[in-house]
Amino acid sequence: MTQASSLFTRLEYRLAEQLFHTRWLPRSPRTQRLTMHLFERCADAGHPGALSLYGHMLFQRGVSPQDKARGARYVLEAAQAGNLKAQYQAGQILEHGCAQYPRREARAVTWYARAAEAGHPLAAVRLAKAYRLGELGLPVDSAQAAHWQALADRHADLECSELDRDDAQARH
């Protein structure tokens, strides 16, 4: 039964993504409610992509403190499940803090490092800046700053080459 519900959750997530990203579909309140409802169902079922995306939306755009706290919890769950974007977002949440998750710079550094090592260029840039300026409780260390900046540059180059390859394939 869990395999069937997992398949259903993946299908719901794909539908929610399509509704979220489709430009030709009118942005009616009804469509938006349906999309958010699907993301919420998938996040509640533990889908890492939904936890990350819906959690980020709740944290950034939630009206109540409860929405923001729930969004932060979803993002941290997705980060623990290995979602790359959520790992970066977890670093941001813990760097700046919120009602449910107070500012914890050491934990933010850990999440930024995980995300950077896994391929997130913005996480590597944040660590490079932190070492360059002595932020996040880190010492000023030009060697570490250079290491993280080089990693960020490699990740950015990979993203650019993947985009170029995708553009070339789309033209043919």
mmCIF file of C-alpha atoms in Angstrom:
data_model
loop_
_atom_site.group_PDB
_atom_site.id
_atom_site.type_symbol
_atom_site.label_atom_id
_atom_site.label_comp_id
_atom_site.label_asym_id
_atom_site.label_seq_id
_atom_site.Cartn_x
_atom_site.Cartn_y
_atom_site.Cartn_z
ATOM 1 C CA MET A 1 0.000 0.000 0.000
ATOM 2 C CA THR A 2 2.831 2.444 0.759
ATOM 3 C CA GLN A 3 4.250 1.908 -2.725
ATOM 4 C CA ALA A 4 0.882 2.803 -4.272
ATOM 5 C CA SER A 5 0.537 5.876 -2.046
ATOM 6 C CA SER A 6 4.136 6.828 -2.851
ATOM 7 C CA LEU A 7 3.369 6.577 -6.573
ATOM 8 C CA PHE A 8 0.228 8.641 -6.051
ATOM 9 C CA THR A 9 2.226 11.262 -4.110
ATOM 10 C CA ARG A 10 4.792 11.471 -6.907
ATOM 11 C CA LEU A 11 2.009 11.917 -9.472
ATOM 12 C CA GLU A 12 0.352 14.609 -7.360
ATOM 13 C CA TYR A 13 3.685 16.391 -7.034
ATOM 14 C CA ARG A 14 4.245 16.300 -10.808
ATOM 15 C CA LEU A 15 0.756 17.726 -11.343
ATOM 16 C CA ALA A 16 1.366 20.477 -8.778
ATOM 17 C CA GLU A 17 4.684 21.337 -10.463
ATOM 18 C CA GLN A 18 2.998 21.523 -13.849
ATOM 19 C CA LEU A 19 0.258 23.779 -12.496
ATOM 20 C CA PHE A 20 2.849 25.935 -10.733
ATOM 21 C CA HIS A 21 5.090 26.378 -13.785
ATOM 22 C CA THR A 22 2.551 26.466 -16.630
ATOM 23 C CA ARG A 23 2.390 29.940 -18.122
ATOM 24 C CA TRP A 24 -0.635 29.436 -20.374
ATOM 25 C CA LEU A 25 -2.905 28.426 -17.493
ATOM 26 C CA PRO A 26 -4.800 31.378 -16.034
ATOM 27 C CA ARG A 27 -3.646 32.287 -12.525
ATOM 28 C CA SER A 28 -7.086 32.062 -11.004
ATOM 29 C CA PRO A 29 -7.474 31.826 -7.237
ATOM 30 C CA ARG A 30 -9.023 28.402 -7.735
ATOM 31 C CA THR A 31 -5.977 27.099 -9.645
ATOM 32 C CA GLN A 32 -3.644 28.567 -7.042
ATOM 33 C CA ARG A 33 -5.597 26.960 -4.189
ATOM 34 C CA LEU A 34 -5.517 23.593 -5.979
ATOM 35 C CA THR A 35 -1.769 23.878 -6.596
ATOM 36 C CA MET A 36 -1.024 24.790 -2.980
ATOM 37 C CA HIS A 37 -3.323 22.024 -1.744
ATOM 38 C CA LEU A 38 -1.454 19.465 -3.855
ATOM 39 C CA PHE A 39 1.932 20.732 -2.617
ATOM 40 C CA GLU A 40 0.687 20.577 0.971
ATOM 41 C CA ARG A 41 -0.585 17.004 0.571
ATOM 42 C CA CYS A 42 2.734 15.918 -0.932
ATOM 43 C CA ALA A 43 4.733 17.680 1.782
ATOM 44 C CA ASP A 44 2.609 16.057 4.484
ATOM 45 C CA ALA A 45 3.299 12.702 2.796
ATOM 46 C CA GLY A 46 7.045 13.398 3.073
ATOM 47 C CA HIS A 47 7.922 14.073 -0.580
ATOM 48 C CA PRO A 48 11.365 15.809 -0.416
ATOM 49 C CA GLY A 49 10.723 18.133 -3.362
ATOM 50 C CA ALA A 50 7.361 19.200 -1.955
ATOM 51 C CA LEU A 51 8.834 19.649 1.518
ATOM 52 C CA SER A 52 11.458 21.944 0.033
ATOM 53 C CA LEU A 53 9.278 23.953 -2.344
ATOM 54 C CA TYR A 54 6.140 24.241 -0.230
ATOM 55 C CA GLY A 55 8.211 24.794 2.903
ATOM 56 C CA HIS A 56 10.101 27.601 1.198
ATOM 57 C CA MET A 57 6.849 29.208 0.055
ATOM 58 C CA LEU A 58 5.349 28.992 3.534
ATOM 59 C CA PHE A 59 8.486 30.327 5.177
ATOM 60 C CA GLN A 60 8.916 33.231 2.763
ATOM 61 C CA ARG A 61 5.269 34.127 2.102
ATOM 62 C CA GLY A 62 3.370 32.713 5.048
ATOM 63 C CA VAL A 63 1.112 35.182 6.787
ATOM 64 C CA SER A 64 1.134 33.810 10.310
ATOM 65 C CA PRO A 65 4.097 32.840 12.480
ATOM 66 C CA GLN A 66 2.666 29.312 12.489
ATOM 67 C CA ASP A 67 2.887 29.163 8.670
ATOM 68 C CA LYS A 68 6.475 30.378 8.761
ATOM 69 C CA ALA A 69 7.401 27.860 11.468
ATOM 70 C CA ARG A 70 5.739 25.031 9.536
ATOM 71 C CA GLY A 71 7.576 26.132 6.395
ATOM 72 C CA ALA A 72 10.908 26.101 8.246
ATOM 73 C CA ARG A 73 10.141 22.620 9.607
ATOM 74 C CA TYR A 74 9.345 21.340 6.098
ATOM 75 C CA VAL A 75 12.563 22.845 4.699
ATOM 76 C CA LEU A 76 14.668 21.261 7.447
ATOM 77 C CA GLU A 77 12.996 17.876 6.853
ATOM 78 C CA ALA A 78 13.786 18.132 3.142
ATOM 79 C CA ALA A 79 17.371 19.135 3.936
ATOM 80 C CA GLN A 80 17.781 16.094 6.169
ATOM 81 C CA ALA A 81 16.392 13.959 3.342
ATOM 82 C CA GLY A 82 19.187 15.257 1.090
ATOM 83 C CA ASN A 83 17.373 17.885 -0.977
ATOM 84 C CA LEU A 84 20.078 20.235 -2.275
ATOM 85 C CA LYS A 85 17.976 23.411 -2.420
ATOM 86 C CA ALA A 86 16.560 22.724 1.036
ATOM 87 C CA GLN A 87 20.062 22.319 2.456
ATOM 88 C CA TYR A 88 20.906 25.842 1.277
ATOM 89 C CA GLN A 89 17.573 27.154 2.573
ATOM 90 C CA ALA A 90 18.212 25.445 5.932
ATOM 91 C CA GLY A 91 21.485 27.347 6.140
ATOM 92 C CA GLN A 92 19.637 30.600 5.516
ATOM 93 C CA ILE A 93 16.948 29.820 8.087
ATOM 94 C CA LEU A 94 19.529 28.971 10.740
ATOM 95 C CA GLU A 95 21.751 31.922 9.819
ATOM 96 C CA HIS A 96 18.960 34.456 10.250
ATOM 97 C CA GLY A 97 16.719 32.576 12.683
ATOM 98 C CA CYS A 98 12.958 32.603 13.067
ATOM 99 C CA ALA A 99 10.455 32.071 15.874
ATOM 100 C CA GLN A 100 10.763 28.278 15.992
ATOM 101 C CA TYR A 101 14.426 28.047 14.982
ATOM 102 C CA PRO A 102 16.689 30.596 16.674
ATOM 103 C CA ARG A 103 19.837 31.832 14.979
ATOM 104 C CA ARG A 104 22.522 29.122 15.075
ATOM 105 C CA GLU A 105 25.501 30.108 12.985
ATOM 106 C CA ALA A 106 27.450 26.866 13.490
ATOM 107 C CA ARG A 107 24.513 24.795 12.213
ATOM 108 C CA ALA A 108 24.041 27.235 9.320
ATOM 109 C CA VAL A 109 27.684 26.684 8.333
ATOM 110 C CA THR A 110 27.120 22.916 8.424
ATOM 111 C CA TRP A 111 24.114 23.152 6.074
ATOM 112 C CA TYR A 112 25.886 25.569 3.745
ATOM 113 C CA ALA A 113 28.882 23.210 3.583
ATOM 114 C CA ARG A 114 26.673 20.189 2.817
ATOM 115 C CA ALA A 115 24.868 22.081 0.076
ATOM 116 C CA ALA A 116 28.102 23.499 -1.375
ATOM 117 C CA GLU A 117 29.814 20.109 -1.447
ATOM 118 C CA ALA A 118 26.744 18.611 -3.131
ATOM 119 C CA GLY A 119 26.741 21.227 -5.891
ATOM 120 C CA HIS A 120 24.894 24.359 -4.739
ATOM 121 C CA PRO A 121 26.901 27.383 -5.965
ATOM 122 C CA LEU A 122 25.177 29.958 -3.728
ATOM 123 C CA ALA A 123 26.042 27.948 -0.631
ATOM 124 C CA ALA A 124 29.696 27.890 -1.662
ATOM 125 C CA VAL A 125 29.603 31.642 -2.345
ATOM 126 C CA ARG A 126 28.118 32.247 1.115
ATOM 127 C CA LEU A 127 30.895 30.238 2.776
ATOM 128 C CA ALA A 128 33.564 32.026 0.738
ATOM 129 C CA LYS A 129 32.178 35.376 1.867
ATOM 130 C CA ALA A 130 31.910 34.204 5.478
ATOM 131 C CA TYR A 131 35.566 33.142 5.536
ATOM 132 C CA ARG A 132 36.663 36.286 3.722
ATOM 133 C CA LEU A 133 34.853 38.603 6.174
ATOM 134 C CA GLY A 134 34.871 36.498 9.338
ATOM 135 C CA GLU A 135 31.090 36.032 9.408
ATOM 136 C CA LEU A 136 28.974 33.184 10.811
ATOM 137 C CA GLY A 137 31.397 32.762 13.683
ATOM 138 C CA LEU A 138 34.162 31.708 11.299
ATOM 139 C CA PRO A 139 37.692 33.113 11.430
ATOM 140 C CA VAL A 140 39.009 35.218 8.573
ATOM 141 C CA ASP A 141 40.786 32.630 6.436
ATOM 142 C CA SER A 142 41.787 33.523 2.884
ATOM 143 C CA ALA A 143 42.714 29.922 2.016
ATOM 144 C CA GLN A 144 39.249 28.654 3.023
ATOM 145 C CA ALA A 145 37.620 31.595 1.239
ATOM 146 C CA ALA A 146 39.536 30.717 -1.935
ATOM 147 C CA HIS A 147 38.598 27.032 -1.588
ATOM 148 C CA TRP A 148 34.869 27.762 -1.327
ATOM 149 C CA GLN A 149 34.996 30.394 -4.089
ATOM 150 C CA ALA A 150 36.717 27.918 -6.431
ATOM 151 C CA LEU A 151 34.032 25.353 -5.630
ATOM 152 C CA ALA A 152 31.323 27.942 -6.340
ATOM 153 C CA ASP A 153 32.950 28.798 -9.663
ATOM 154 C CA ARG A 154 33.111 25.105 -10.645
ATOM 155 C CA HIS A 155 29.451 24.605 -9.768
ATOM 156 C CA ALA A 156 28.448 27.731 -11.696
ATOM 157 C CA ASP A 157 30.480 26.578 -14.730
ATOM 158 C CA LEU A 158 28.740 23.192 -14.612
ATOM 159 C CA GLU A 159 25.325 24.851 -14.483
ATOM 160 C CA CYS A 160 26.201 27.072 -17.452
ATOM 161 C CA SER A 161 27.481 24.153 -19.527
ATOM 162 C CA GLU A 162 24.329 22.145 -18.720
ATOM 163 C CA LEU A 163 22.146 25.083 -19.785
ATOM 164 C CA ASP A 164 24.136 25.480 -23.008
ATOM 165 C CA ARG A 165 23.776 21.749 -23.734
ATOM 166 C CA ASP A 166 20.027 21.883 -23.067
ATOM 167 C CA ASP A 167 19.664 24.918 -25.372
ATOM 168 C CA ALA A 168 21.589 23.131 -28.128
ATOM 169 C CA GLN A 169 19.400 20.041 -27.780
ATOM 170 C CA ALA A 170 16.238 22.147 -27.879
ATOM 171 C CA ARG A 171 17.314 23.761 -31.166
ATOM 172 C CA HIS A 172 17.864 20.389 -32.884
#
